Amino acid sequence: MLRRACLWAMVALVILWTAFPLYWFLKLAFDVPAGAAVFPPPFYPTKPTVASLATALGFRYVDKDGQVYLPSGLARQVRIGLLNSFILALSVTLITMPVVTLLAYTFGRLEFRHKNKLIMAVLLVVALPPISIIIPFYMLFLHLGLVGKLGGLILVTLTVTIPLLTWMLIGFFRNLPRVEALARIDGLSRMRTLITIIIPMAKVGLAVGSMICFLTAWNEFTFAHILVTGTPATTLPPVISGFLFMSPQPTQLAATVLYSLIPPFLLAYWLQRYITTMNITEPIVR
Amino acid sequence: MSEIYVKDLTKRFGKTVAVKDLTLEIKDQEVMVLVGPSGCGKTTTLNCIAGLEKPTAGRIFFDGIDVTETPSHKRNIAMVFQSALLYPHLTGAQNIRMSFKAQKISREEAEARLAQVVRLLGIENELDKLPSQMSGGQRQRVAIAKALARGAGVLLMDEPLSNLDAALREELRSELLVLQKQLKTTMIYVTHDQVEAMVLADRIVVMQNGTICQIGTPNEVYNEPLSTFVAGFIGSPPMNFLRGTLHTGENGVKFMFQGRFIDLPQRFRKAGFGYQEGQQVLLGVRPQHIRLLPSSAEAKLVGTVYAVERLGKENVVTVEMLSGEKLKAIAPPEIQFHIGDVVHIDILLDNVFVFDAETGQNILSSGAMATNRIVTVHAESS
């Protein structure tokens, strides 16, 4: 009985630990600007409203009492950031997934010389902290004129997502049933086997992979911070971090954070049933 | 007609040799079972015949035509894989239809074949199910149906029943045999289960380390094993081997074991049975040819009961001899043996084998391996 009580107490603690900050900014996002200044801070919005959600995006909002909320001065940046983040995450995912499907399939199911060494190379790139390669990239991009360009950021982000996703999906591809022999007897070519048999079989893993890829690009901060901050190509993470130095309206900041959380939330919700069925914890190198 | 001739097949994976200089002829409508422990090269041989592996050296002929370079789907074969391999994202019917993909047959023909295999294997209820929704036996039936739907002359089976429980395995085994006779296909069947091999085979190929130890009918392999390996592999519980020496005595050949002489029967006196005085040999005795007696004047060997396995119709008794060697004997269930009992061991000498201790070759049939080899010369096209 005591054990059970202890267990639940721990669970409650963990939920509180992770969920409370989330609740706190949600509370702020739905409060009026004045509510954020109340001391001691209340545990619920002083006057629940969606005003900050509207003003953070640059809309004027009038509530039913006739109170007028003016658009945020940072709204333009938020809108550009949202749009750029979306373009970045989508293009990175669309480029990464076909490449990674081929790579992970090759590493996971085919035997060739130096395979383990090449897998170790992929792993090494995954293990490399992005910050350690940003300076060479910056110098290179200066010469190529890619600094401050979304295209440049997409290119750099691919160097993170492709190894990461390859590494994650190798084990998944390897655990699929060995149907290639069956397909060969049925007379399917290698490419046709991959497209008509393997990819449909692997759709769960590929869906989860796409999600992880999209979120990695969506959340990518280090490269974006160095390469595109303050330019028209800026993405949402550097925009939000930049706000901290501009003493923003707390409720509008919370609303912006809320916007940045919507895509991950939707994706995770949509794909949650796949995540557990996908085994990505298998060791890769044999 | 579907004859297969494998000539000097060698397959290497990097430095390991999986199959070494293997020559094998499979006759039309024959059930040939390749049997051996894991890693003996039986599956690799099958994959080479199927065209899934490219031989390092050697040729493969189907009906006298060299198919070594022919891709799998253009060979006259169908294959059932280990653990009932099916496309997991396709239903039973879709899986079977995949067999028609590369074949140029009309829609009517395809549907007729589908209907035929469905009827043959009784899988009407599996057609709309995914493999994951079928039971092991059903999945195996669908996999066999899918293979049969190709209408190929040769059916290749790679341990198809190994993942089923014993009862289901026996049921499908006899069904397979009936199907094969009905469809008159040639069948090559790979298994590590010697019982399955004995039941199914017209001829058995016993393999070890990538080479053939013996080819023969189940009877030949069981009654005239060429080596200790074949003798030990075929038959359950396995054959016992007693290490001793051969000597000439007044009544013919004598086997000396632990200081006692045992007279070998008449057939060891025939011409051609060559041995040297004092040659080290292994006496092979099947468990059913050992009688255990509570006490006996004529029995020459004594041991103590080490373990008793009760199988109902018989008991398998393990006896530890004074030298520490262990023998397995089959005893009728009426006789109660207890661990630690002292028993007298009576060997039914009419059924023993003598193997050379060094080479493991059966002394009576040494040289027989050469005559058993296929010497048929094939008209090699090209």
XYZ file of C-alpha atoms in Angstrom:
668
model
C 0.000 0.000 0.000
C 2.772 2.341 1.016
C 4.707 1.343 -2.096
C 1.743 2.249 -4.249
C 1.365 5.558 -2.500
C 5.047 6.286 -3.016
C 4.778 5.367 -6.689
C 1.864 7.692 -7.242
C 3.614 10.452 -5.334
C 6.587 10.094 -7.670
C 4.344 10.081 -10.738
C 2.633 13.202 -9.464
C 6.004 14.844 -8.881
C 7.187 14.057 -12.401
C 3.948 15.349 -13.920
C 4.198 18.494 -11.856
C 7.845 18.946 -12.802
C 7.208 18.672 -16.543
C 3.706 20.005 -16.887
C 3.753 22.959 -14.539
C 6.008 25.234 -16.637
C 3.822 24.348 -19.611
C 0.745 25.283 -17.653
C 2.368 28.486 -16.501
C 3.009 29.828 -19.976
C -0.418 28.662 -21.171
C -1.903 30.634 -18.284
C 0.082 33.652 -19.398
C -0.849 33.246 -23.053
C -4.534 33.390 -22.218
C -4.286 36.264 -19.747
C -4.515 40.019 -20.251
C -1.196 41.913 -20.140
C -2.103 43.364 -16.763
C -2.591 39.875 -15.321
C 1.051 39.069 -15.898
C 2.062 41.935 -13.641
C -0.045 40.916 -10.624
C 1.988 40.025 -7.546
C 1.935 37.420 -6.108
C 1.153 35.743 -9.438
C -2.187 33.920 -9.472
C -2.426 30.277 -10.602
C -5.047 31.006 -13.250
C -5.588 33.788 -15.822
C -6.938 36.895 -14.118
C -9.152 37.556 -17.122
C -9.175 34.695 -19.687
C -8.890 36.033 -23.220
C -7.335 35.197 -26.584
C -6.181 38.797 -27.000
C -2.452 37.986 -26.791
C -2.776 35.176 -29.319
C -4.189 37.707 -31.793
C -1.862 40.605 -31.035
C 1.244 38.395 -31.117
C 0.462 37.709 -34.757
C -0.206 41.383 -35.475
C -3.977 41.555 -35.274
C -5.972 44.201 -33.422
C -8.256 42.637 -30.887
C -11.327 44.129 -29.231
C -12.914 42.140 -26.427
C -16.592 42.197 -25.493
C -16.029 44.952 -22.925
C -14.724 47.156 -25.709
C -11.161 46.925 -24.469
C -8.773 47.363 -27.419
C -5.543 45.382 -27.641
C -3.001 46.763 -30.130
C -0.913 44.525 -32.409
C 2.449 43.556 -31.005
C 5.423 45.414 -32.377
C 7.224 42.110 -32.817
C 4.401 40.517 -34.785
C 6.099 40.925 -38.158
C 9.084 38.910 -36.954
C 6.838 36.236 -35.479
C 4.989 35.872 -38.752
C 8.171 35.701 -40.809
C 9.645 33.245 -38.304
C 6.584 31.008 -38.403
C 6.517 30.987 -42.192
C 10.272 30.389 -42.521
C 10.255 27.660 -39.881
C 7.452 25.952 -41.727
C 9.203 26.187 -45.096
C 12.457 24.994 -43.522
C 10.937 22.024 -41.691
C 8.882 20.946 -44.676
C 11.676 21.188 -47.245
C 14.159 19.488 -44.947
C 11.702 16.632 -44.374
C 10.903 16.305 -48.068
C 14.582 16.109 -48.965
C 15.699 14.015 -45.996
C 13.181 11.204 -46.168
C 13.864 9.865 -49.684
C 17.611 10.082 -49.091
C 17.378 8.448 -45.696
C 15.080 5.690 -46.942
C 17.710 4.627 -49.448
C 20.563 4.990 -46.970
C 18.908 3.179 -44.086
C 17.683 0.409 -46.376
C 21.146 -0.061 -47.789
C 22.815 -0.102 -44.380
C 20.085 -2.178 -42.781
C 19.600 -4.914 -45.353
C 22.450 -5.157 -47.791
C 25.901 -6.559 -47.210
C 28.868 -4.760 -48.718
C 32.472 -4.042 -47.939
C 33.361 -1.479 -45.239
C 29.732 -1.370 -44.160
C 30.436 -1.163 -40.442
C 33.012 1.568 -40.944
C 30.504 3.616 -42.916
C 27.882 3.115 -40.233
C 30.394 4.307 -37.655
C 30.947 7.390 -39.803
C 27.220 8.113 -39.736
C 27.196 7.621 -35.986
C 30.150 9.959 -35.602
C 28.323 12.723 -37.466
C 25.306 12.215 -35.204
C 27.528 12.477 -32.145
C 29.257 15.643 -33.374
C 27.879 18.741 -31.618
C 26.520 21.173 -34.259
C 28.328 24.070 -32.629
C 31.684 22.479 -33.468
C 31.109 22.729 -37.212
C 29.211 26.009 -37.375
C 32.304 28.199 -37.765
C 33.630 26.364 -40.851
C 30.128 26.375 -42.240
C 29.809 30.112 -41.580
C 33.072 30.867 -43.387
C 32.074 28.670 -46.297
C 28.617 30.194 -46.525
C 30.059 33.730 -46.423
C 31.941 32.945 -49.613
C 28.968 31.235 -51.192
C 26.629 34.062 -50.213
C 24.413 31.682 -48.271
C 24.512 33.493 -44.928
C 21.090 34.946 -44.163
C 19.456 32.764 -46.796
C 16.851 30.128 -46.008
C 18.412 27.875 -48.638
C 21.684 27.919 -46.698
C 19.912 27.026 -43.480
C 18.105 24.142 -45.210
C 21.444 22.849 -46.458
C 23.024 22.940 -43.005
C 20.007 21.404 -41.319
C 20.193 18.474 -43.748
C 23.654 17.685 -42.375
C 21.958 17.080 -39.043
C 18.796 15.308 -40.108
C 20.208 12.900 -42.701
C 22.721 11.153 -40.401
C 20.347 11.269 -37.456
C 17.451 9.702 -39.337
C 19.673 7.201 -41.125
C 21.021 6.064 -37.807
C 17.521 5.790 -36.334
C 16.021 3.873 -39.237
C 18.814 1.337 -39.881
C 17.610 -0.862 -37.039
C 14.026 -0.475 -38.113
C 14.740 -1.551 -41.667
C 16.844 -4.429 -40.451
C 14.015 -5.821 -38.366
C 11.561 -6.000 -41.242
C 10.900 -9.547 -42.478
C 13.368 -10.743 -45.124
C 10.973 -10.549 -48.045
C 13.561 -9.665 -50.703
C 14.126 -13.329 -51.554
C 10.377 -13.797 -51.917
C 10.222 -10.775 -54.200
C 13.077 -12.070 -56.314
C 11.302 -15.362 -56.894
C 8.175 -13.378 -57.782
C 10.299 -11.548 -60.335
C 10.407 -8.058 -58.849
C 13.472 -5.933 -59.526
C 15.441 -4.457 -56.618
C 14.018 -0.976 -57.120
C 10.491 -2.282 -57.525
C 10.879 -4.380 -54.377
C 11.979 -1.291 -52.482
C 9.135 0.861 -53.767
C 6.238 -1.568 -53.836
C 7.159 -3.867 -50.958
C 9.681 -2.419 -48.542
C 8.387 1.144 -48.328
C 4.764 0.107 -47.713
C 6.044 -2.310 -45.062
C 8.130 0.427 -43.493
C 5.511 3.153 -43.507
C 5.251 3.228 -39.711
C 8.959 3.833 -39.305
C 9.048 6.317 -42.140
C 6.116 8.248 -40.647
C 7.775 8.466 -37.254
C 11.049 9.334 -38.976
C 9.415 12.165 -40.905
C 7.993 13.503 -37.687
C 11.334 13.419 -35.918
C 12.907 15.055 -38.965
C 10.271 17.792 -39.131
C 10.622 18.524 -35.421
C 14.421 18.538 -35.547
C 14.282 21.146 -38.302
C 11.490 23.053 -36.593
C 13.402 23.257 -33.321
C 16.822 23.800 -34.876
C 18.382 26.739 -33.066
C 22.185 26.671 -33.179
C 22.603 27.020 -36.943
C 19.639 29.354 -37.317
C 20.964 31.594 -34.577
C 24.318 31.995 -36.314
C 23.190 32.036 -39.926
C 19.828 33.788 -40.174
C 19.097 35.812 -36.995
C 17.882 39.274 -37.847
C 17.580 38.553 -41.570
C 14.387 37.995 -43.587
C 15.261 34.301 -43.504
C 14.988 34.038 -39.728
C 13.128 31.096 -38.228
C 11.003 31.009 -35.099
C 13.522 29.721 -32.510
C 15.970 32.660 -32.953
C 13.021 35.054 -33.075
C 11.754 33.833 -29.724
C 15.167 33.867 -28.149
C 15.712 37.372 -29.527
C 12.592 38.558 -27.763
C 14.227 38.065 -24.410
C 16.393 41.095 -25.066
C 13.501 43.258 -26.224
C 11.497 43.206 -22.968
C 8.386 41.899 -24.656
C 4.887 41.752 -23.322
C 4.953 38.474 -21.272
C 1.549 37.379 -22.533
C 2.575 37.926 -26.155
C 5.827 36.024 -25.610
C 3.822 33.141 -24.127
C 1.450 33.254 -27.106
C 4.400 33.072 -29.521
C 5.828 30.078 -27.673
C 2.395 28.496 -27.884
C 2.432 28.921 -31.676
C 5.834 27.295 -31.888
C 4.465 24.307 -29.974
C 1.443 23.667 -32.177
C 3.136 21.693 -35.002
C 5.074 19.379 -32.656
C 1.952 18.838 -30.622
C -0.187 17.985 -33.647
C 2.446 15.671 -35.104
C 3.036 13.860 -31.853
C -0.698 13.471 -31.336
C -1.233 12.170 -34.858
C 1.665 9.724 -34.750
C 1.581 8.645 -31.108
C 0.269 5.148 -31.864
C 3.190 4.541 -34.222
C 5.931 5.742 -31.918
C 5.630 2.834 -29.499
C 5.413 0.220 -32.251
C 8.637 1.387 -33.770
C 11.749 -0.162 -32.308
C 14.567 2.308 -32.635
C 16.580 1.167 -29.645
C 18.168 -1.834 -31.406
C 21.943 -1.863 -31.629
C 23.023 -1.134 -35.164
C 26.603 -2.264 -35.536
C 27.089 -6.003 -35.408
C 10.182 -33.004 -66.462
C 12.155 -31.246 -63.817
C 15.534 -32.720 -63.194
C 18.211 -30.812 -61.400
C 21.894 -31.389 -61.644
C 24.263 -29.481 -59.395
C 27.849 -29.798 -60.529
C 30.887 -28.999 -58.367
C 29.058 -26.236 -56.538
C 31.232 -24.069 -54.305
C 30.005 -21.041 -52.402
C 32.242 -18.850 -50.308
C 31.194 -15.917 -48.147
C 34.360 -13.933 -47.715
C 36.781 -16.381 -46.179
C 34.244 -18.939 -44.972
C 33.385 -21.777 -47.306
C 29.690 -22.564 -47.032
C 29.526 -25.241 -49.728
C 32.510 -27.098 -51.117
C 32.566 -28.981 -54.445
C 29.074 -30.318 -54.090
C 27.668 -32.522 -56.832
C 24.082 -33.656 -56.639
C 21.485 -35.000 -59.010
C 17.795 -34.743 -58.281
C 15.476 -36.843 -60.382
C 12.121 -35.804 -61.781
C 9.329 -35.947 -59.179
C 11.760 -36.915 -56.467
C 11.645 -35.603 -52.920
C 15.226 -34.865 -51.999
C 15.826 -33.807 -48.404
C 18.998 -31.966 -47.452
C 19.633 -32.529 -43.792
C 22.419 -31.558 -41.457
C 23.267 -29.382 -38.472
C 23.030 -25.601 -38.804
C 25.864 -24.152 -40.815
C 26.365 -27.311 -42.880
C 25.584 -25.488 -46.129
C 22.188 -26.996 -46.854
C 20.325 -23.689 -47.082
C 23.130 -22.142 -49.140
C 22.868 -25.054 -51.582
C 19.119 -24.510 -51.819
C 19.581 -20.766 -52.344
C 22.025 -21.452 -55.147
C 19.509 -23.764 -56.807
C 16.865 -21.062 -56.341
C 19.159 -18.430 -57.821
C 19.136 -16.347 -54.652
C 22.855 -16.837 -54.182
C 25.403 -16.759 -56.957
C 27.744 -19.764 -56.825
C 31.434 -18.976 -56.425
C 32.155 -21.919 -58.705
C 30.217 -24.743 -60.307
C 27.156 -24.965 -62.517
C 23.495 -25.736 -61.990
C 21.419 -27.476 -64.651
C 17.654 -27.745 -64.933
C 16.680 -30.478 -67.375
C 20.134 -30.335 -68.867
C 20.057 -26.577 -69.416
C 22.611 -24.428 -67.600
C 20.675 -21.965 -65.404
C 23.578 -20.751 -63.288
C 23.161 -17.204 -64.614
C 19.364 -17.278 -64.897
C 17.512 -15.034 -62.436
C 15.271 -16.756 -59.890
C 11.933 -15.899 -61.447
C 12.937 -17.319 -64.808
C 13.864 -20.667 -63.315
C 11.171 -23.280 -63.098
C 10.983 -23.035 -59.309
C 8.800 -21.993 -56.417
C 10.047 -21.591 -52.891
C 8.646 -21.718 -49.390
C 10.807 -19.930 -46.877
C 11.553 -20.438 -43.234
C 8.890 -19.223 -40.781
C 6.250 -18.913 -43.500
C 7.590 -15.762 -45.046
C 4.841 -13.654 -46.625
C 4.537 -9.973 -47.481
C 3.263 -8.680 -44.124
C 1.325 -5.750 -45.576
C -0.634 -7.814 -48.100
C -3.617 -10.090 -47.513
C -3.528 -13.821 -48.198
C -5.037 -13.440 -51.666
C -2.752 -10.508 -52.551
C 0.240 -12.529 -51.416
C -0.720 -15.421 -53.667
C -1.371 -13.058 -56.591
C 2.153 -11.670 -56.258
C 3.304 -15.003 -57.702
C 1.680 -14.052 -61.008
C 3.361 -10.632 -61.236
C 6.213 -11.635 -63.488
C 4.386 -14.442 -65.241
C 2.636 -13.666 -68.471
C -0.671 -15.328 -67.826
C -4.199 -14.157 -68.478
C -6.466 -12.860 -65.737
C -8.715 -15.927 -66.071
C -5.758 -18.259 -65.778
C -4.522 -16.411 -62.693
C -7.920 -16.567 -61.021
C -8.246 -20.257 -61.895
C -4.844 -21.003 -60.357
C -5.687 -18.973 -57.269
C -8.937 -20.901 -56.855
C -7.092 -24.174 -57.307
C -4.432 -23.581 -54.656
C -7.017 -22.168 -52.266
C -9.002 -25.382 -52.628
C -5.919 -27.594 -52.358
C -4.825 -26.082 -49.068
C -8.215 -25.163 -47.665
C -7.445 -21.518 -47.026
C -10.765 -19.975 -48.089
C -10.958 -18.038 -44.819
C -7.432 -16.651 -44.997
C -7.788 -14.757 -48.283
C -8.757 -11.418 -46.779
C -6.579 -11.654 -43.681
C -3.176 -10.108 -43.198
C -0.411 -12.562 -42.261
C -0.348 -11.101 -38.751
C -4.002 -12.075 -38.323
C -3.433 -15.713 -39.281
C -2.301 -18.538 -37.009
C 1.076 -20.158 -37.651
C -0.457 -23.098 -39.471
C -2.687 -20.933 -41.628
C 0.217 -18.707 -42.546
C 2.221 -21.753 -43.551
C -0.647 -22.981 -45.726
C -0.886 -19.619 -47.454
C 2.880 -19.611 -48.007
C 2.684 -23.075 -49.571
C -0.323 -22.032 -51.667
C 1.576 -18.976 -52.866
C 4.470 -21.199 -53.950
C 2.218 -23.754 -55.640
C 0.388 -20.992 -57.511
C 3.474 -20.437 -59.623
C 2.865 -23.828 -61.153
C 6.586 -24.523 -61.122
C 8.141 -27.910 -61.728
C 10.431 -27.678 -58.713
C 9.346 -26.824 -55.213
C 12.095 -25.628 -52.876
C 11.427 -25.753 -49.166
C 13.668 -24.059 -46.620
C 12.766 -25.489 -43.216
C 9.131 -24.593 -43.832
C 7.770 -26.301 -40.736
C 10.449 -25.377 -38.223
C 8.426 -22.728 -36.404
C 5.276 -24.778 -35.895
C 4.347 -26.863 -32.870
C 4.825 -30.624 -33.039
C 1.230 -31.635 -33.796
C 0.809 -29.089 -36.573
C 4.173 -29.999 -38.002
C 3.185 -33.642 -38.347
C -0.142 -32.726 -39.910
C 1.375 -30.405 -42.516
C 4.201 -32.825 -43.161
C 1.871 -35.593 -44.284
C -0.231 -33.081 -46.219
C 2.861 -31.908 -48.083
C 3.689 -35.453 -49.028
C 0.186 -36.005 -50.437
C 0.335 -32.692 -52.328
C 3.687 -33.513 -53.842
C 2.492 -36.886 -55.110
C -0.669 -35.261 -56.441
C 1.101 -32.423 -58.244
C 4.059 -34.550 -59.357
C 6.569 -31.804 -58.660
C 10.191 -32.310 -57.865
C 10.848 -31.184 -54.320
C 14.020 -30.172 -52.538
C 13.480 -29.870 -48.854
C 15.933 -28.468 -46.332
C 15.615 -29.352 -42.679
C 17.710 -29.962 -39.610
C 15.107 -32.366 -38.266
C 16.157 -35.914 -39.091
C 12.671 -37.296 -38.391
C 11.198 -34.923 -40.980
C 13.915 -36.005 -43.396
C 13.199 -39.702 -42.878
C 9.440 -39.253 -43.299
C 9.448 -37.037 -46.381
C 12.421 -38.112 -48.400
C 12.754 -40.364 -51.385
C 16.440 -39.754 -50.916
C 18.301 -38.002 -48.127
C 21.453 -35.952 -48.474
C 23.308 -35.739 -45.171
C 25.592 -32.715 -45.132
C 28.363 -31.514 -42.882
C 30.756 -28.577 -43.254
C 29.604 -27.806 -46.780
C 30.102 -31.290 -48.150
C 27.911 -34.320 -48.647
C 28.479 -37.139 -46.170
C 26.042 -39.541 -47.720
C 23.227 -39.698 -50.255
C 20.711 -42.487 -50.047
C 17.182 -43.572 -49.349
C 16.076 -43.180 -45.739
C 16.623 -46.890 -45.318
C 20.149 -46.802 -46.677
C 21.131 -43.838 -44.586
C 19.743 -45.448 -41.477
C 20.926 -48.989 -42.034
C 24.201 -48.380 -43.834
C 25.630 -45.132 -42.487
C 28.936 -44.356 -44.149
C 30.418 -42.481 -41.225
C 30.031 -41.824 -37.541
C 28.569 -38.429 -38.405
C 25.693 -39.873 -40.430
C 25.193 -42.661 -37.912
C 25.035 -40.190 -35.058
C 22.816 -37.704 -36.882
C 20.131 -40.053 -38.178
C 18.159 -41.885 -35.529
C 16.825 -40.781 -32.182
C 18.099 -41.141 -29.550
C 21.459 -41.048 -31.324
C 23.752 -44.015 -31.813
C 26.242 -44.944 -29.076
C 29.895 -45.258 -29.899
C 32.258 -47.470 -27.921
C 35.979 -46.950 -28.429
C 38.027 -50.133 -28.671
C 40.380 -52.166 -30.833
C 39.998 -54.967 -33.382
C 41.774 -58.310 -33.027
C 41.746 -61.633 -34.777
C 40.436 -64.503 -32.706
C 39.632 -68.164 -33.225
C 35.983 -67.335 -34.089
C 36.746 -64.446 -36.399
C 37.042 -60.772 -35.580
C 36.968 -59.676 -31.992
C 36.347 -56.248 -30.586
C 38.225 -55.424 -27.431
C 36.605 -52.973 -25.081
C 37.744 -52.271 -21.551
C 39.817 -55.420 -21.439
C 36.979 -57.657 -22.587
C 36.687 -59.360 -25.957
C 33.449 -59.332 -27.902
C 33.058 -61.596 -30.934
C 31.738 -59.688 -33.934
C 29.117 -61.435 -36.105
C 29.692 -63.303 -39.347
C 29.379 -60.402 -41.747
C 32.584 -58.885 -40.382
C 34.417 -61.937 -41.663
C 33.571 -61.384 -45.312
C 36.183 -60.515 -47.820
C 36.912 -56.849 -48.227
C 36.754 -56.171 -44.517
C 40.258 -55.026 -44.038
C 41.690 -54.032 -40.687
C 44.940 -54.100 -38.900
C 45.502 -56.037 -35.732
C 44.823 -53.678 -32.842
C 43.273 -50.972 -35.033
C 41.438 -48.278 -33.085
C 37.735 -48.381 -33.929
C 34.363 -47.150 -32.717
C 31.638 -49.714 -32.261
C 28.305 -48.108 -33.190
C 25.248 -49.417 -31.390
C 21.759 -47.957 -31.649
C 19.962 -47.573 -28.297
C 17.297 -50.090 -29.277
C 19.995 -52.704 -29.760
C 21.183 -52.567 -26.177
C 19.429 -54.712 -23.612
C 19.760 -53.833 -19.977
C 19.470 -56.735 -17.572
C 19.325 -56.631 -13.794
C 21.920 -59.374 -13.738
C 23.210 -61.820 -16.260
C 25.903 -64.369 -16.600
C 26.601 -63.818 -20.301
C 26.569 -60.028 -20.311
C 30.105 -58.767 -20.438
C 29.633 -55.118 -19.561
C 28.460 -53.521 -16.362
C 27.307 -50.002 -15.635
C 25.181 -47.903 -13.329
C 21.969 -46.116 -14.266
C 22.692 -42.426 -14.697
C 19.330 -41.103 -15.910
C 15.934 -42.414 -16.960
C 13.657 -40.631 -19.468
C 10.137 -42.056 -19.478
C 8.465 -41.714 -22.863
C 5.457 -43.912 -22.136
C 5.921 -46.546 -24.798
C 9.529 -46.982 -23.749
C 12.167 -45.655 -21.423
C 15.452 -44.161 -22.517
C 18.010 -45.171 -19.933
C 21.424 -43.557 -19.768
C 24.007 -45.883 -18.301
C 27.392 -44.771 -17.063
C 30.059 -47.369 -17.535
C 33.078 -47.953 -15.365
C 35.225 -46.004 -17.810
C 32.938 -42.983 -17.428
C 31.490 -43.342 -20.941
C 27.738 -43.025 -21.186
C 25.414 -45.200 -23.231
C 21.788 -44.652 -24.077
C 19.573 -47.709 -24.208
C 15.898 -48.180 -24.898
C 14.167 -50.346 -22.338
C 10.573 -51.550 -22.190
C 8.518 -49.518 -19.733
C 7.681 -52.545 -17.586
C 11.188 -52.742 -16.203
C 11.782 -50.189 -13.511
C 15.248 -48.699 -13.426
C 16.386 -46.361 -10.698
C 19.292 -44.030 -10.745
C 22.316 -45.769 -9.256
C 21.126 -49.298 -10.097
C 23.858 -51.620 -11.311
C 22.884 -53.102 -14.674
C 24.392 -55.559 -17.096
C 24.650 -54.429 -20.673
C 23.882 -56.847 -23.482
C 24.665 -55.631 -26.978
C 22.712 -57.201 -29.848
C 25.745 -57.695 -32.013
C 23.880 -58.441 -35.246
C 23.079 -54.771 -35.557
C 26.353 -53.090 -34.710
C 28.523 -50.940 -36.961
C 32.281 -50.584 -36.874
C 33.855 -47.247 -37.734
C 37.481 -46.343 -38.027
C 38.295 -44.284 -34.935
C 40.453 -41.846 -36.861
C 38.516 -41.177 -40.076
C 35.055 -42.006 -38.790
C 34.417 -44.119 -41.905
C 32.294 -47.233 -41.722
C 34.824 -50.040 -42.083
C 32.378 -52.338 -43.900
C 31.463 -49.763 -46.513
C 34.697 -47.828 -46.839
C 35.032 -46.997 -50.483
C 31.279 -47.157 -50.917
C 31.102 -43.379 -50.891
C 32.781 -43.323 -54.268
C 30.256 -45.677 -55.821
C 27.400 -43.726 -54.274
C 28.570 -40.545 -55.964
C 26.752 -39.525 -59.082
C 28.857 -40.266 -62.087
C 26.203 -39.439 -64.662
C 27.700 -37.260 -67.331
C 25.364 -34.565 -68.516
C 25.185 -33.116 -71.963
C 26.237 -29.633 -71.040
C 24.623 -27.066 -73.230
C 26.598 -24.010 -74.257
